[in-house]
CSV table of C-alpha atoms in Angstrom, one decimal:
chain,number,residue,atom,x,y,z
A,1,MET,CA,12.9,6.6,-19.2
A,2,SER,CA,10.1,4.0,-19.5
A,3,THR,CA,10.8,2.6,-16.0
A,4,ILE,CA,9.8,5.9,-14.3
A,5,LYS,CA,6.5,6.4,-16.2
A,6,ASN,CA,4.5,4.6,-13.5
A,7,HIS,CA,6.7,4.2,-10.5
A,8,VAL,CA,5.8,4.7,-6.8
A,9,GLN,CA,8.1,4.6,-3.8
A,10,LEU,CA,6.6,5.0,-0.3
A,11,VAL,CA,7.9,4.7,3.2
A,12,GLY,CA,5.3,4.4,5.9
A,13,ASN,CA,3.6,2.4,8.7
A,14,VAL,CA,1.3,-0.5,8.1
A,15,GLY,CA,-2.2,0.5,9.3
A,16,GLN,CA,-3.7,-3.0,9.8
A,17,GLU,CA,-2.7,-6.6,9.7
A,18,PRO,CA,-2.1,-7.7,6.1
A,19,THR,CA,-4.8,-9.9,4.6
A,20,ILE,CA,-3.3,-12.9,2.8
A,21,THR,CA,-5.4,-14.7,0.1
A,22,ASN,CA,-4.3,-18.0,-1.4
A,23,LEU,CA,-5.8,-18.2,-5.0
A,24,GLU,CA,-6.8,-21.4,-6.7
A,25,SER,CA,-3.8,-21.0,-9.0
A,26,GLY,CA,-1.5,-21.4,-6.0
A,27,LYS,CA,-0.5,-17.7,-6.0
A,28,LYS,CA,-0.7,-15.6,-2.9
A,29,VAL,CA,-1.9,-12.0,-2.8
A,30,ALA,CA,-1.4,-9.7,0.2
A,31,ARG,CA,-3.4,-6.5,0.9
A,32,PHE,CA,-2.8,-3.8,3.6
A,33,SER,CA,-3.1,-0.1,4.2
A,34,LEU,CA,0.0,2.1,4.5
A,35,ALA,CA,0.1,5.5,6.2
A,36,THR,CA,2.6,8.0,5.0
A,37,ASN,CA,3.2,11.2,7.1
A,38,GLU,CA,4.3,14.6,5.9
A,39,ASN,CA,5.4,17.1,8.5
A,40,TYR,CA,5.3,20.9,7.9
A,41,LYS,CA,4.9,24.1,9.8
A,42,ASP,CA,1.7,26.1,9.3
A,43,SER,CA,1.4,29.9,9.0
A,44,LYS,CA,1.6,30.2,12.8
A,45,GLY,CA,4.9,28.2,12.9
A,46,GLU,CA,3.2,25.2,14.6
A,47,LYS,CA,4.2,21.7,13.5
A,48,GLN,CA,1.5,19.9,11.6
A,49,THR,CA,1.3,16.3,10.2
A,50,ASP,CA,-0.6,15.4,7.1
A,51,THR,CA,-1.3,11.6,6.9
A,52,ASN,CA,-2.2,9.9,3.6
A,53,TRP,CA,-3.5,6.3,3.4
A,54,HIS,CA,-2.6,4.0,0.6
A,55,THR,CA,-3.9,0.5,-0.3
A,56,VAL,CA,-1.0,-1.8,-1.1
A,57,VAL,CA,-1.4,-5.0,-3.0
A,58,ALA,CA,1.4,-7.6,-3.5
A,59,TRP,CA,1.6,-10.9,-5.4
A,60,GLY,CA,3.8,-14.0,-5.2
A,61,LYS,CA,7.1,-13.8,-3.4
A,62,VAL,CA,6.5,-10.3,-2.2
A,63,ALA,CA,3.2,-11.5,-0.7
A,64,GLU,CA,5.0,-14.3,1.0
A,65,ILE,CA,7.5,-11.9,2.6
A,66,ILE,CA,4.6,-9.7,3.8
A,67,GLU,CA,2.8,-12.8,5.3
A,68,LYS,CA,5.9,-13.8,7.3
A,69,TYR,CA,7.3,-10.4,8.5
A,70,VAL,CA,4.8,-7.6,8.2
A,71,THR,CA,2.5,-6.7,11.0
A,72,LYS,CA,0.3,-3.7,12.0
A,73,GLY,CA,2.5,-0.7,12.9
A,74,LYS,CA,5.7,-1.9,11.1
A,75,GLU,CA,7.6,0.6,9.1
A,76,VAL,CA,8.1,-0.5,5.5
A,77,GLY,CA,9.4,0.8,2.2
A,78,ILE,CA,7.4,-0.1,-0.9
A,79,ALA,CA,8.3,0.2,-4.6
A,80,GLY,CA,5.8,-0.5,-7.3
A,81,LYS,CA,3.3,1.1,-9.6
A,82,LEU,CA,-0.2,2.5,-9.5
A,83,LYS,CA,-3.1,0.3,-10.7
A,84,THR,CA,-6.7,1.4,-11.1
A,85,ARG,CA,-9.5,-1.0,-11.3
A,86,THR,CA,-13.3,-0.7,-11.5
A,87,TYR,CA,-16.2,-2.6,-10.1
A,88,GLU,CA,-20.0,-2.3,-10.0
A,89,THR,CA,-21.8,-2.0,-6.7
A,90,GLU,CA,-25.0,-3.9,-5.9
A,91,ASN,CA,-27.1,-0.9,-6.9
A,92,GLY,CA,-25.4,-0.5,-10.2
A,93,ASN,CA,-22.9,2.3,-9.5
A,94,MET,CA,-19.4,2.1,-10.9
A,95,ARG,CA,-16.6,2.5,-8.4
A,96,TYR,CA,-12.9,3.2,-9.2
A,97,VAL,CA,-10.1,2.1,-6.9
A,98,THR,CA,-6.5,3.1,-7.2
A,99,GLU,CA,-4.0,0.8,-5.4
A,100,VAL,CA,-0.2,0.5,-5.2
A,101,GLU,CA,0.9,-2.8,-6.7
A,102,ALA,CA,4.1,-3.5,-4.8
A,103,SER,CA,7.0,-5.2,-6.6
A,104,GLU,CA,9.5,-4.7,-3.8
A,105,ILE,CA,9.3,-4.3,-0.1
A,106,LEU,CA,11.9,-3.2,2.4
A,107,LEU,CA,11.5,-4.0,6.1
A,108,LEU,CA,12.5,-1.0,8.2
A,109,GLY,CA,12.5,-0.1,11.9
A,110,SER,CA,13.3,-2.4,14.8
A,111,LYS,CA,12.5,-6.1,14.9
Protein backbone atom coordinates (compact mmCIF):
# COMPACT_ATOMS: atom_id res chain seq x y z
CA MET A 1 0.00 0.00 0.00
CA SER A 2 2.90 2.39 0.62
CA THR A 3 3.60 2.67 -3.12
CA ILE A 4 0.25 4.36 -3.81
CA LYS A 5 0.41 6.99 -1.07
CA ASN A 6 1.94 9.61 -3.36
CA HIS A 7 1.59 8.32 -6.91
CA VAL A 8 0.62 10.30 -10.00
CA GLN A 9 -0.07 9.03 -13.52
CA LEU A 10 -0.82 11.51 -16.29
CA VAL A 11 -1.27 11.30 -20.04
CA GLY A 12 -1.17 14.58 -21.90
CA ASN A 13 0.55 16.83 -24.41
CA VAL A 14 3.78 18.72 -23.82
CA GLY A 15 3.01 22.45 -23.75
CA GLN A 16 6.50 23.82 -24.41
CA GLU A 17 9.96 22.62 -25.39
CA PRO A 18 11.52 20.97 -22.32
CA THR A 19 14.21 22.94 -20.51
CA ILE A 20 17.28 20.82 -19.81
CA THR A 21 19.76 21.88 -17.12
CA ASN A 22 23.14 20.24 -16.55
CA LEU A 23 24.04 20.54 -12.88
CA GLU A 24 27.58 20.84 -11.53
CA SER A 25 27.24 17.33 -10.10
CA GLY A 26 26.86 16.00 -13.65
CA LYS A 27 23.15 15.22 -13.23
CA LYS A 28 20.56 16.46 -15.71
CA VAL A 29 17.19 17.90 -14.83
CA ALA A 30 14.34 18.39 -17.33
CA ARG A 31 11.32 20.67 -16.83
CA PHE A 32 8.24 21.08 -18.99
CA SER A 33 4.52 21.77 -18.81
CA LEU A 34 2.00 19.04 -19.53
CA ALA A 35 -1.63 19.65 -20.56
CA THR A 36 -4.23 17.06 -19.63
CA ASN A 37 -7.73 17.28 -21.10
CA GLU A 38 -11.00 16.04 -19.65
CA ASN A 39 -14.01 15.95 -21.95
CA TYR A 40 -17.58 16.07 -20.69
CA LYS A 41 -21.05 17.21 -21.72
CA ASP A 42 -22.54 20.24 -20.02
CA SER A 43 -26.15 20.64 -18.90
CA LYS A 44 -27.14 21.58 -22.49
CA GLY A 45 -25.55 18.39 -23.85
CA GLU A 46 -22.71 20.28 -25.54
CA LYS A 47 -19.22 18.83 -25.48
CA GLN A 48 -16.82 20.73 -23.22
CA THR A 49 -13.09 20.29 -22.59
CA ASP A 50 -11.41 21.13 -19.30
CA THR A 51 -7.63 21.53 -19.62
CA ASN A 52 -5.31 21.32 -16.62
CA TRP A 53 -1.64 22.29 -16.73
CA HIS A 54 1.02 20.47 -14.73
CA THR A 55 4.70 21.27 -14.24
CA VAL A 56 6.80 18.13 -14.69
CA VAL A 57 10.36 17.73 -13.40
CA ALA A 58 12.59 14.74 -14.20
CA TRP A 59 16.11 13.82 -13.15
CA GLY A 60 18.90 11.60 -14.47
CA LYS A 61 18.03 8.94 -17.06
CA VAL A 62 14.43 10.15 -17.42
CA ALA A 63 15.74 13.68 -18.12
CA GLU A 64 18.07 12.26 -20.79
CA ILE A 65 15.14 10.51 -22.52
CA ILE A 66 13.15 13.75 -22.42
CA GLU A 67 16.09 15.67 -23.88
CA LYS A 68 16.39 13.24 -26.82
CA TYR A 69 12.77 12.47 -27.67
CA VAL A 70 10.28 14.93 -26.16
CA THR A 71 9.20 18.07 -28.02
CA LYS A 72 6.36 20.57 -27.79
CA GLY A 73 3.01 18.95 -28.65
CA LYS A 74 4.20 15.35 -28.13
CA GLU A 75 1.82 13.07 -26.27
CA VAL A 76 3.47 11.41 -23.27
CA GLY A 77 2.55 9.35 -20.25
CA ILE A 78 4.16 10.25 -16.93
CA ALA A 79 4.37 8.29 -13.68
CA GLY A 80 5.80 9.86 -10.57
CA LYS A 81 4.93 11.70 -7.38
CA LEU A 82 3.87 15.17 -6.26
CA LYS A 83 6.54 17.39 -4.71
CA THR A 84 5.91 20.78 -3.12
CA ARG A 85 8.70 23.30 -2.64
CA THR A 86 8.80 26.83 -1.29
CA TYR A 87 10.78 29.90 -2.17
CA GLU A 88 10.85 33.55 -1.17
CA THR A 89 10.21 36.30 -3.72
CA GLU A 90 12.33 39.46 -3.95
CA ASN A 91 9.79 41.36 -1.86
CA GLY A 92 9.77 38.73 0.91
CA ASN A 93 6.60 36.79 0.05
CA MET A 94 6.67 33.01 0.39
CA ARG A 95 5.52 31.05 -2.66
CA TYR A 96 4.60 27.38 -2.85
CA VAL A 97 4.97 25.33 -6.02
CA THR A 98 3.64 21.81 -6.54
CA GLU A 99 5.26 19.81 -9.33
CA VAL A 100 5.10 16.27 -10.67
CA GLU A 101 8.47 14.56 -10.22
CA ALA A 102 8.55 12.01 -13.03
CA SER A 103 10.17 8.64 -12.37
CA GLU A 104 8.96 7.08 -15.66
CA ILE A 105 7.98 8.42 -19.07
CA LEU A 106 6.12 6.70 -21.87
CA LEU A 107 6.37 8.18 -25.37
CA LEU A 108 2.98 8.03 -27.09
CA GLY A 109 1.48 9.15 -30.37
CA SER A 110 3.15 9.16 -33.78
CA LYS A 111 6.85 9.71 -34.39
